CSV table of N, CA and C in Angstrom, one decimal:
chain,number,residue,atom,x,y,z
A,1,MET,N,0.9,-1.2,0.0
A,1,MET,CA,0.0,0.0,0.0
A,1,MET,C,0.9,1.2,0.0
A,2,PRO,N,0.6,2.3,-0.8
A,2,PRO,CA,1.4,3.5,-0.8
A,2,PRO,C,1.5,4.1,0.6
A,3,VAL,N,2.6,4.8,0.8
A,3,VAL,CA,2.7,5.5,2.0
A,3,VAL,C,1.8,6.8,1.9
A,4,VAL,N,0.9,7.0,2.9
A,4,VAL,CA,0.0,8.1,2.8
A,4,VAL,C,0.6,9.4,3.2
A,5,SER,N,0.4,10.4,2.3
A,5,SER,CA,0.9,11.7,2.7
A,5,SER,C,-0.4,12.5,2.9
A,6,ASP,N,-0.7,13.5,1.9
A,6,ASP,CA,-1.9,14.2,2.1
A,6,ASP,C,-3.0,13.7,1.1
A,7,ASP,N,-2.6,12.7,0.3
A,7,ASP,CA,-3.7,12.1,-0.6
A,7,ASP,C,-4.3,10.9,0.1
A,8,GLU,N,-5.5,10.6,-0.5
A,8,GLU,CA,-6.2,9.5,0.1
A,8,GLU,C,-6.3,8.4,-1.0
A,9,HIS,N,-5.2,7.7,-1.2
A,9,HIS,CA,-5.1,6.7,-2.2
A,9,HIS,C,-4.6,5.4,-1.6
A,10,GLY,N,-5.0,4.3,-2.2
A,10,GLY,CA,-4.7,3.0,-1.6
A,10,GLY,C,-3.9,2.1,-2.6
A,11,GLY,N,-4.3,0.8,-2.6
A,11,GLY,CA,-3.6,-0.2,-3.3
A,11,GLY,C,-3.7,-0.1,-4.8
A,12,LEU,N,-3.1,-1.1,-5.5
A,12,LEU,CA,-3.0,-1.1,-6.9
A,12,LEU,C,-4.0,-2.1,-7.6
A,13,TYR,N,-4.4,-1.7,-8.8
A,13,TYR,CA,-5.3,-2.5,-9.6
A,13,TYR,C,-4.9,-2.4,-11.1
A,14,PRO,N,-5.3,-3.5,-11.9
A,14,PRO,CA,-5.2,-3.3,-13.3
A,14,PRO,C,-6.4,-2.5,-13.8
A,15,VAL,N,-6.3,-1.7,-14.8
A,15,VAL,CA,-7.4,-1.0,-15.3
A,15,VAL,C,-7.8,-1.7,-16.6
A,16,ASN,N,-9.0,-2.3,-16.7
A,16,ASN,CA,-9.3,-3.2,-17.7
A,16,ASN,C,-9.2,-2.7,-19.1
A,17,TYR,N,-9.7,-1.5,-19.4
A,17,TYR,CA,-9.7,-1.0,-20.8
A,17,TYR,C,-8.4,-0.6,-21.3
A,18,THR,N,-7.4,-0.4,-20.5
A,18,THR,CA,-6.1,0.1,-21.0
A,18,THR,C,-4.9,-0.9,-20.7
A,19,ALA,N,-5.2,-1.9,-19.9
A,19,ALA,CA,-4.1,-2.8,-19.3
A,19,ALA,C,-3.1,-2.0,-18.5
A,20,ALA,N,-3.5,-0.8,-18.0
A,20,ALA,CA,-2.6,0.0,-17.2
A,20,ALA,C,-2.7,-0.5,-15.7
A,21,VAL,N,-1.7,-0.1,-15.0
A,21,VAL,CA,-1.7,-0.4,-13.5
A,21,VAL,C,-2.0,1.0,-12.9
A,22,ALA,N,-3.0,1.0,-12.0
A,22,ALA,CA,-3.4,2.2,-11.4
A,22,ALA,C,-3.6,2.0,-9.9
A,23,GLN,N,-3.5,3.2,-9.2
A,23,GLN,CA,-3.7,3.2,-7.7
A,23,GLN,C,-5.2,3.5,-7.5
A,24,SER,N,-5.8,2.8,-6.5
A,24,SER,CA,-7.2,3.1,-6.2
A,24,SER,C,-7.4,4.5,-5.7
A,25,ARG,N,-8.6,4.9,-5.8
A,25,ARG,CA,-8.9,6.3,-5.5
A,25,ARG,C,-9.2,6.5,-4.0
A,26,ASP,N,-9.1,5.5,-3.2
A,26,ASP,CA,-9.4,5.7,-1.8
A,26,ASP,C,-8.4,4.7,-1.0
A,27,TYR,N,-8.7,4.4,0.2
A,27,TYR,CA,-7.8,3.6,1.0
A,27,TYR,C,-8.0,2.1,0.8
A,28,GLU,N,-8.6,1.6,-0.3
A,28,GLU,CA,-8.7,0.2,-0.5
A,28,GLU,C,-7.3,-0.4,-0.6
A,29,LEU,N,-7.2,-1.6,-0.2
A,29,LEU,CA,-5.9,-2.3,-0.2
A,29,LEU,C,-5.4,-2.7,-1.6
A,30,GLY,N,-6.3,-2.8,-2.6
A,30,GLY,CA,-5.9,-3.2,-3.9
A,30,GLY,C,-5.8,-4.7,-4.0
A,31,LEU,N,-5.3,-5.2,-5.1
A,31,LEU,CA,-5.1,-6.6,-5.3
A,31,LEU,C,-3.7,-7.1,-4.8
A,32,PRO,N,-3.6,-8.3,-4.3
A,32,PRO,CA,-2.3,-8.8,-3.8
A,32,PRO,C,-1.3,-8.9,-5.0
A,33,LEU,N,-0.1,-8.7,-4.7
A,33,LEU,CA,1.0,-8.8,-5.7
A,33,LEU,C,1.9,-10.0,-5.3
A,34,THR,N,2.5,-10.6,-6.3
A,34,THR,CA,3.4,-11.7,-6.2
A,34,THR,C,4.7,-11.2,-6.8
A,35,PHE,N,5.8,-11.5,-6.2
A,35,PHE,CA,7.2,-11.1,-6.7
A,35,PHE,C,7.9,-12.4,-7.0
A,36,SER,N,8.5,-12.4,-8.2
A,36,SER,CA,9.3,-13.6,-8.6
A,36,SER,C,10.7,-13.2,-8.9
A,37,PRO,N,11.7,-13.7,-8.2
A,37,PRO,CA,13.1,-13.3,-8.4
A,37,PRO,C,13.6,-13.8,-9.7
A,38,VAL,N,14.6,-13.1,-10.2
A,38,VAL,CA,15.3,-13.4,-11.5
A,38,VAL,C,15.9,-14.8,-11.4
A,39,ASN,N,16.3,-15.2,-10.2
A,39,ASN,CA,16.8,-16.6,-10.0
A,39,ASN,C,15.8,-17.3,-9.0
A,40,PRO,N,14.9,-18.0,-9.6
A,40,PRO,CA,13.8,-18.7,-8.7
A,40,PRO,C,14.4,-19.7,-7.8
A,41,LYS,N,15.6,-20.2,-8.0
A,41,LYS,CA,16.2,-21.2,-7.1
A,41,LYS,C,16.5,-20.6,-5.8
A,42,LYS,N,16.8,-19.3,-5.7
A,42,LYS,CA,17.1,-18.7,-4.5
A,42,LYS,C,15.9,-18.5,-3.6
A,43,GLY,N,14.7,-18.2,-4.3
A,43,GLY,CA,13.4,-18.1,-3.6
A,43,GLY,C,13.3,-16.9,-2.6
A,44,VAL,N,14.3,-16.0,-2.6
A,44,VAL,CA,14.2,-14.9,-1.7
A,44,VAL,C,14.2,-13.6,-2.5
A,45,ILE,N,13.4,-12.7,-2.2
A,45,ILE,CA,13.4,-11.4,-2.8
A,45,ILE,C,14.3,-10.4,-2.1
A,46,ARG,N,15.4,-10.0,-2.7
A,46,ARG,CA,16.3,-9.1,-2.1
A,46,ARG,C,16.2,-7.7,-2.7
A,47,LEU,N,16.5,-6.7,-2.0
A,47,LEU,CA,16.5,-5.3,-2.5
A,47,LEU,C,17.5,-5.2,-3.6
A,48,SER,N,17.2,-4.4,-4.6
A,48,SER,CA,18.1,-4.0,-5.7
A,48,SER,C,18.3,-5.2,-6.7
A,49,THR,N,17.5,-6.2,-6.6
A,49,THR,CA,17.6,-7.3,-7.6
A,49,THR,C,16.4,-7.4,-8.5
A,50,ASP,N,16.6,-7.9,-9.7
A,50,ASP,CA,15.5,-8.0,-10.7
A,50,ASP,C,14.4,-8.9,-10.2
A,51,VAL,N,13.1,-8.4,-10.3
A,51,VAL,CA,12.0,-9.2,-10.0
A,51,VAL,C,10.9,-9.0,-11.0
A,52,ASN,N,10.1,-10.0,-11.3
A,52,ASN,CA,8.8,-9.8,-12.0
A,52,ASN,C,7.8,-9.5,-10.9
A,53,ILE,N,6.8,-8.7,-11.3
A,53,ILE,CA,5.7,-8.3,-10.4
A,53,ILE,C,4.4,-8.7,-11.1
A,54,LYS,N,3.5,-9.4,-10.4
A,54,LYS,CA,2.3,-9.7,-11.0
A,54,LYS,C,1.2,-9.6,-9.9
A,55,PHE,N,0.0,-9.4,-10.4
A,55,PHE,CA,-1.2,-9.4,-9.6
A,55,PHE,C,-1.5,-10.9,-9.3
A,56,SER,N,-1.6,-11.2,-8.0
A,56,SER,CA,-1.8,-12.6,-7.6
A,56,SER,C,-3.1,-13.2,-8.1
A,57,ASP,N,-4.2,-12.5,-8.1
A,57,ASP,CA,-5.5,-13.0,-8.4
A,57,ASP,C,-6.2,-11.9,-9.3
A,58,THR,N,-6.4,-12.2,-10.5
A,58,THR,CA,-7.1,-11.3,-11.4
A,58,THR,C,-8.4,-11.9,-11.9
A,59,THR,N,-9.0,-12.8,-11.1
A,59,THR,CA,-10.3,-13.3,-11.4
A,59,THR,C,-11.3,-12.2,-11.6
A,60,GLY,N,-12.0,-12.2,-12.7
A,60,GLY,CA,-13.0,-11.2,-12.9
A,60,GLY,C,-12.5,-10.0,-13.7
A,61,TRP,N,-11.2,-9.9,-13.9
A,61,TRP,CA,-10.6,-8.8,-14.6
A,61,TRP,C,-10.3,-9.3,-16.0
A,62,ASP,N,-10.6,-8.5,-17.0
A,62,ASP,CA,-10.4,-8.8,-18.4
A,62,ASP,C,-9.0,-8.5,-18.9
A,63,ILE,N,-8.1,-9.3,-18.4
A,63,ILE,CA,-6.7,-9.1,-18.9
A,63,ILE,C,-6.1,-10.5,-19.2
A,64,GLU,N,-5.2,-10.5,-20.2
A,64,GLU,CA,-4.6,-11.8,-20.6
A,64,GLU,C,-3.4,-12.2,-19.8
A,65,SER,N,-2.7,-11.2,-19.3
A,65,SER,CA,-1.5,-11.5,-18.4
A,65,SER,C,-1.5,-10.5,-17.3
A,66,ASN,N,-1.2,-11.0,-16.1
A,66,ASN,CA,-1.2,-10.2,-14.9
A,66,ASN,C,0.2,-9.8,-14.5
A,67,VAL,N,1.2,-10.0,-15.4
A,67,VAL,CA,2.6,-9.6,-15.1
A,67,VAL,C,2.8,-8.2,-15.6
A,68,TRP,N,3.5,-7.4,-14.7
A,68,TRP,CA,3.8,-6.0,-15.0
A,68,TRP,C,4.8,-5.9,-16.1
A,69,LYS,N,4.7,-4.8,-16.9
A,69,LYS,CA,5.7,-4.5,-17.9
A,69,LYS,C,5.7,-3.0,-18.1
A,70,VAL,N,6.7,-2.5,-18.7
A,70,VAL,CA,6.8,-1.0,-19.0
A,70,VAL,C,6.6,-0.9,-20.5
A,71,LYS,N,5.7,0.1,-20.9
A,71,LYS,CA,5.4,0.3,-22.3
A,71,LYS,C,5.1,1.8,-22.4
A,72,TYR,N,5.5,2.3,-23.6
A,72,TYR,CA,5.2,3.7,-23.9
A,72,TYR,C,3.7,3.9,-24.0
A,73,ASP,N,3.1,4.9,-23.3
A,73,ASP,CA,1.7,5.2,-23.4
A,73,ASP,C,1.6,6.5,-24.2
A,74,LYS,N,1.0,6.5,-25.4
A,74,LYS,CA,0.9,7.7,-26.3
A,74,LYS,C,0.0,8.7,-25.6
A,75,ALA,N,-1.1,8.3,-24.9
A,75,ALA,CA,-2.0,9.3,-24.3
A,75,ALA,C,-1.3,10.1,-23.2
A,76,LEU,N,-0.4,9.4,-22.4
A,76,LEU,CA,0.3,10.0,-21.3
A,76,LEU,C,1.6,10.7,-21.8
A,77,LYS,N,2.0,10.3,-23.0
A,77,LYS,CA,3.3,10.7,-23.6
A,77,LYS,C,4.5,10.4,-22.6
A,78,GLN,N,4.4,9.2,-22.0
A,78,GLN,CA,5.5,8.8,-21.2
A,78,GLN,C,5.4,7.3,-21.0
A,79,TYR,N,6.4,6.7,-20.5
A,79,TYR,CA,6.4,5.2,-20.2
A,79,TYR,C,5.6,4.9,-19.0
A,80,ALA,N,4.7,3.9,-19.1
A,80,ALA,CA,3.8,3.6,-18.0
A,80,ALA,C,3.9,2.1,-17.7
A,81,VAL,N,3.5,1.8,-16.5
A,81,VAL,CA,3.5,0.4,-16.0
A,81,VAL,C,2.1,-0.2,-16.5
A,82,MET,N,2.2,-1.3,-17.2
A,82,MET,CA,1.0,-2.0,-17.7
A,82,MET,C,1.0,-3.5,-17.3
A,83,VAL,N,0.0,-4.2,-17.5
A,83,VAL,CA,0.0,-5.6,-17.4
A,83,VAL,C,0.1,-6.2,-18.8
A,84,GLY,N,0.5,-7.4,-18.9
A,84,GLY,CA,0.6,-8.0,-20.2
A,84,GLY,C,2.1,-8.5,-20.4
A,85,GLY,N,2.8,-8.5,-19.4
A,85,GLY,CA,4.2,-8.9,-19.5
A,85,GLY,C,4.4,-10.4,-19.4
A,86,VAL,N,5.6,-10.9,-19.4
A,86,VAL,CA,6.0,-12.3,-19.4
A,86,VAL,C,6.8,-12.6,-18.1
A,87,GLU,N,6.4,-13.6,-17.4
A,87,GLU,CA,7.1,-14.0,-16.2
A,87,GLU,C,8.3,-14.8,-16.5
A,88,GLY,N,9.5,-14.5,-15.9
A,88,GLY,CA,10.7,-15.3,-16.1
A,88,GLY,C,11.4,-15.1,-17.4
A,89,ASN,N,12.2,-16.0,-17.8
A,89,ASN,CA,12.9,-15.9,-19.1
A,89,ASN,C,13.8,-14.7,-19.2
A,90,PRO,N,14.7,-14.4,-18.2
A,90,PRO,CA,15.4,-13.1,-18.2
A,90,PRO,C,16.3,-13.0,-19.5
A,91,GLY,N,16.3,-11.9,-20.1
A,91,GLY,CA,17.1,-11.6,-21.3
A,91,GLY,C,16.5,-10.4,-22.1
A,92,PRO,N,17.0,-10.2,-23.2
A,92,PRO,CA,16.6,-9.0,-24.0
A,92,PRO,C,15.1,-9.0,-24.4
A,93,GLU,N,14.6,-10.2,-24.6
A,93,GLU,CA,13.2,-10.3,-25.0
A,93,GLU,C,12.2,-9.9,-23.9
A,94,THR,N,12.6,-10.0,-22.7
A,94,THR,CA,11.7,-9.7,-21.5
A,94,THR,C,12.2,-8.5,-20.7
A,95,LEU,N,13.1,-7.7,-21.3
A,95,LEU,CA,13.7,-6.6,-20.6
A,95,LEU,C,12.6,-5.7,-19.9
A,96,ASP,N,11.5,-5.5,-20.6
A,96,ASP,CA,10.5,-4.5,-20.1
A,96,ASP,C,9.7,-5.1,-18.9
A,97,ASN,N,10.0,-6.3,-18.5
A,97,ASN,CA,9.2,-7.0,-17.5
A,97,ASN,C,9.8,-7.1,-16.1
A,98,TRP,N,11.0,-6.4,-16.0
A,98,TRP,CA,11.8,-6.6,-14.7
A,98,TRP,C,11.9,-5.3,-14.0
A,99,PHE,N,11.6,-5.3,-12.7
A,99,PHE,CA,11.7,-4.2,-11.8
A,99,PHE,C,12.6,-4.5,-10.6
A,100,LYS,N,12.9,-3.5,-9.8
A,100,LYS,CA,13.6,-3.7,-8.6
A,100,LYS,C,12.9,-3.0,-7.4
A,101,ILE,N,13.1,-3.5,-6.2
A,101,ILE,CA,12.5,-2.9,-5.0
A,101,ILE,C,13.7,-2.3,-4.3
A,102,GLU,N,13.5,-1.0,-4.0
A,102,GLU,CA,14.6,-0.2,-3.2
A,102,GLU,C,14.0,0.3,-2.0
A,103,LYS,N,14.8,0.5,-0.9
A,103,LYS,CA,14.4,1.1,0.3
A,103,LYS,C,14.4,2.6,0.2
A,104,THR,N,13.4,3.3,0.8
A,104,THR,CA,13.3,4.7,0.9
A,104,THR,C,13.3,5.1,2.4
A,105,ASN,N,13.3,6.4,2.7
A,105,ASN,CA,13.2,6.8,4.1
A,105,ASN,C,11.9,6.4,4.8
A,106,ASP,N,10.8,6.3,4.0
A,106,ASP,CA,9.5,6.0,4.6
A,106,ASP,C,8.9,4.7,4.1
A,107,GLY,N,9.7,3.9,3.5
A,107,GLY,CA,9.1,2.6,3.0
A,107,GLY,C,10.0,2.0,1.9
A,108,TYR,N,9.4,1.7,0.8
A,108,TYR,CA,10.0,1.2,-0.4
A,108,TYR,C,9.6,1.9,-1.6
A,109,LYS,N,10.3,1.6,-2.7
A,109,LYS,CA,9.8,2.1,-4.0
A,109,LYS,C,10.2,1.1,-5.1
A,110,PHE,N,9.4,1.1,-6.2
A,110,PHE,CA,9.8,0.3,-7.4
A,110,PHE,C,10.7,1.1,-8.3
A,111,VAL,N,11.6,0.4,-8.9
A,111,VAL,CA,12.5,1.1,-9.8
A,111,VAL,C,12.5,0.2,-11.1
A,112,PHE,N,12.5,0.8,-12.2
A,112,PHE,CA,12.7,0.1,-13.5
A,112,PHE,C,14.1,0.4,-13.9
A,113,CYS,N,14.9,-0.6,-13.8
A,113,CYS,CA,16.3,-0.6,-14.2
A,113,CYS,C,16.8,-2.0,-14.4
A,114,PRO,N,16.3,-2.7,-15.4
A,114,PRO,CA,16.6,-4.1,-15.5
A,114,PRO,C,18.1,-4.4,-15.8
A,115,SER,N,18.6,-5.5,-15.1
A,115,SER,CA,20.0,-5.9,-15.4
A,115,SER,C,20.0,-7.3,-15.9
A,116,VAL,N,18.9,-7.8,-16.5
A,116,VAL,CA,18.9,-9.2,-17.0
A,116,VAL,C,19.5,-9.4,-18.3
A,117,CYS,N,20.1,-8.3,-18.9
A,117,CYS,CA,20.8,-8.4,-20.2
A,117,CYS,C,22.0,-7.5,-20.1
A,118,SER,N,23.2,-8.1,-20.1
A,118,SER,CA,24.4,-7.4,-19.9
A,118,SER,C,24.8,-6.5,-21.0
A,119,TYR,N,24.3,-6.7,-22.2
A,119,TYR,CA,24.7,-5.9,-23.4
A,119,TYR,C,23.6,-4.9,-23.8
A,120,CYS,N,22.5,-5.0,-23.1
A,120,CYS,CA,21.3,-4.1,-23.5
A,120,CYS,C,21.5,-2.7,-22.9
A,121,LYS,N,21.1,-1.7,-23.7
A,121,LYS,CA,21.1,-0.3,-23.2
A,121,LYS,C,19.7,-0.1,-22.5
A,122,VAL,N,19.7,0.2,-21.2
A,122,VAL,CA,18.4,0.4,-20.5
A,122,VAL,C,18.2,1.8,-20.0
A,123,MET,N,17.0,2.1,-19.8
A,123,MET,CA,16.6,3.4,-19.1
A,123,MET,C,16.3,3.1,-17.7
A,124,CYS,N,16.9,3.8,-16.8
A,124,CYS,CA,16.6,3.6,-15.3
A,124,CYS,C,15.8,4.7,-14.7
A,125,LYS,N,14.6,4.4,-14.2
A,125,LYS,CA,13.8,5.4,-13.6
A,125,LYS,C,13.0,4.8,-12.4
A,126,ASP,N,12.6,5.7,-11.5
A,126,ASP,CA,11.7,5.3,-10.4
A,126,ASP,C,10.3,5.1,-11.0
A,127,VAL,N,9.5,4.4,-10.3
A,127,VAL,CA,8.1,4.3,-10.6
A,127,VAL,C,7.3,5.3,-9.7
A,128,GLY,N,6.6,6.2,-10.4
A,128,GLY,CA,5.8,7.2,-9.7
A,128,GLY,C,4.4,7.1,-10.2
A,129,THR,N,3.7,8.2,-9.9
A,129,THR,CA,2.3,8.3,-10.4
A,129,THR,C,2.0,9.6,-11.1
A,130,VAL,N,1.0,9.5,-12.0
A,130,VAL,CA,0.5,10.7,-12.7
A,130,VAL,C,-1.0,10.4,-12.9
A,131,ILE,N,-1.8,11.5,-12.9
A,131,ILE,CA,-3.3,11.3,-13.0
A,131,ILE,C,-3.6,11.4,-14.5
A,132,ASP,N,-4.3,10.4,-15.0
A,132,ASP,CA,-4.6,10.4,-16.5
A,132,ASP,C,-5.9,11.2,-16.7
A,133,LYS,N,-6.4,11.3,-17.9
A,133,LYS,CA,-7.6,12.0,-18.3
A,133,LYS,C,-8.8,11.4,-17.7
A,134,GLY,N,-8.8,10.1,-17.4
A,134,GLY,CA,-10.0,9.5,-16.7
A,134,GLY,C,-10.0,9.6,-15.2
A,135,GLY,N,-9.0,10.3,-14.7
A,135,GLY,CA,-8.9,10.5,-13.2
A,135,GLY,C,-8.2,9.4,-12.5
A,136,TRP,N,-7.6,8.4,-13.2
A,136,TRP,CA,-6.9,7.3,-12.6
A,136,TRP,C,-5.5,7.8,-12.3
A,137,ARG,N,-5.0,7.4,-11.1
A,137,ARG,CA,-3.6,7.6,-10.7
A,137,ARG,C,-2.8,6.5,-11.2
A,138,ARG,N,-2.1,6.7,-12.4
A,138,ARG,CA,-1.4,5.7,-13.1
A,138,ARG,C,0.0,5.6,-12.7
A,139,LEU,N,0.6,4.3,-12.7
A,139,LEU,CA,2.0,4.1,-12.4
A,139,LEU,C,2.8,4.4,-13.7
A,140,VAL,N,3.8,5.3,-13.6
A,140,VAL,CA,4.6,5.7,-14.7
A,140,VAL,C,6.0,5.7,-14.3
A,141,LEU,N,7.0,5.7,-15.3
A,141,LEU,CA,8.4,6.0,-15.0
A,141,LEU,C,8.5,7.5,-14.7
A,142,SER,N,9.2,7.8,-13.6
A,142,SER,CA,9.2,9.2,-13.2
A,142,SER,C,10.4,9.5,-12.3
A,143,GLY,N,10.7,10.8,-12.2
A,143,GLY,CA,11.7,11.2,-11.3
A,143,GLY,C,11.2,11.3,-9.8
A,144,ASP,N,9.9,11.2,-9.6
A,144,ASP,CA,9.3,11.3,-8.3
A,144,ASP,C,8.7,10.0,-7.9
A,145,PRO,N,9.4,9.2,-7.1
A,145,PRO,CA,9.0,7.8,-6.8
A,145,PRO,C,7.8,7.8,-5.9
A,146,MET,N,7.0,6.8,-6.0
A,146,MET,CA,5.9,6.5,-5.1
A,146,MET,C,6.4,5.6,-4.0
A,147,SER,N,6.4,6.0,-2.8
A,147,SER,CA,6.8,5.2,-1.7
A,147,SER,C,5.6,4.3,-1.2
A,148,PHE,N,5.9,3.1,-0.8
A,148,PHE,CA,4.9,2.2,-0.3
A,148,PHE,C,5.4,1.4,0.8
A,149,VAL,N,4.5,0.7,1.5
A,149,VAL,CA,4.8,-0.3,2.5
A,149,VAL,C,4.1,-1.6,2.1
A,150,PHE,N,4.7,-2.7,2.6
A,150,PHE,CA,4.1,-4.0,2.4
A,150,PHE,C,3.1,-4.4,3.4
A,151,TRP,N,2.0,-5.1,2.9
A,151,TRP,CA,1.0,-5.6,3.8
A,151,TRP,C,0.9,-7.1,3.5
A,152,SER,N,0.9,-7.9,4.5
A,152,SER,CA,0.7,-9.4,4.3
A,152,SER,C,-0.7,-9.7,3.9
A,153,THR,N,-0.9,-10.5,2.9
A,153,THR,CA,-2.2,-10.9,2.5
A,153,THR,C,-2.6,-12.3,3.0
A,154,TYR,N,-1.8,-12.9,3.9
A,154,TYR,CA,-2.1,-14.2,4.4
A,154,TYR,C,-2.2,-14.1,5.9
């Protein structure tokens, strides 16, 4: 759940019509997330390492893949976090599907800076939010990170 400042926003959801990832408009917890490390044999999620992020349960949501990826959004005129990515298979074909979790002063943040391809040129940016024309607080690559805290769903 995002760290609350002066806004009243909660957890994360996929937005059906755009495949975008958006923050709820109130204090709802959002859908649970699952993190998959680049090396599944280790089974531990460490800070600053590549992970896939996916919504754990998207029953009732009209999306074909619940895995996060970064894609340019023409309407926003910037790179945004969407669903529709591929889990696992680290390399140049899946570069847009890898994120990192970093510590902040008041919680954690997501960073897009994949290191799953040693020869690929990558763009490194924090994941922040911007409000789209429909009023959704969308996750985008930004210089202003969105801080969050973890909540156990079990």
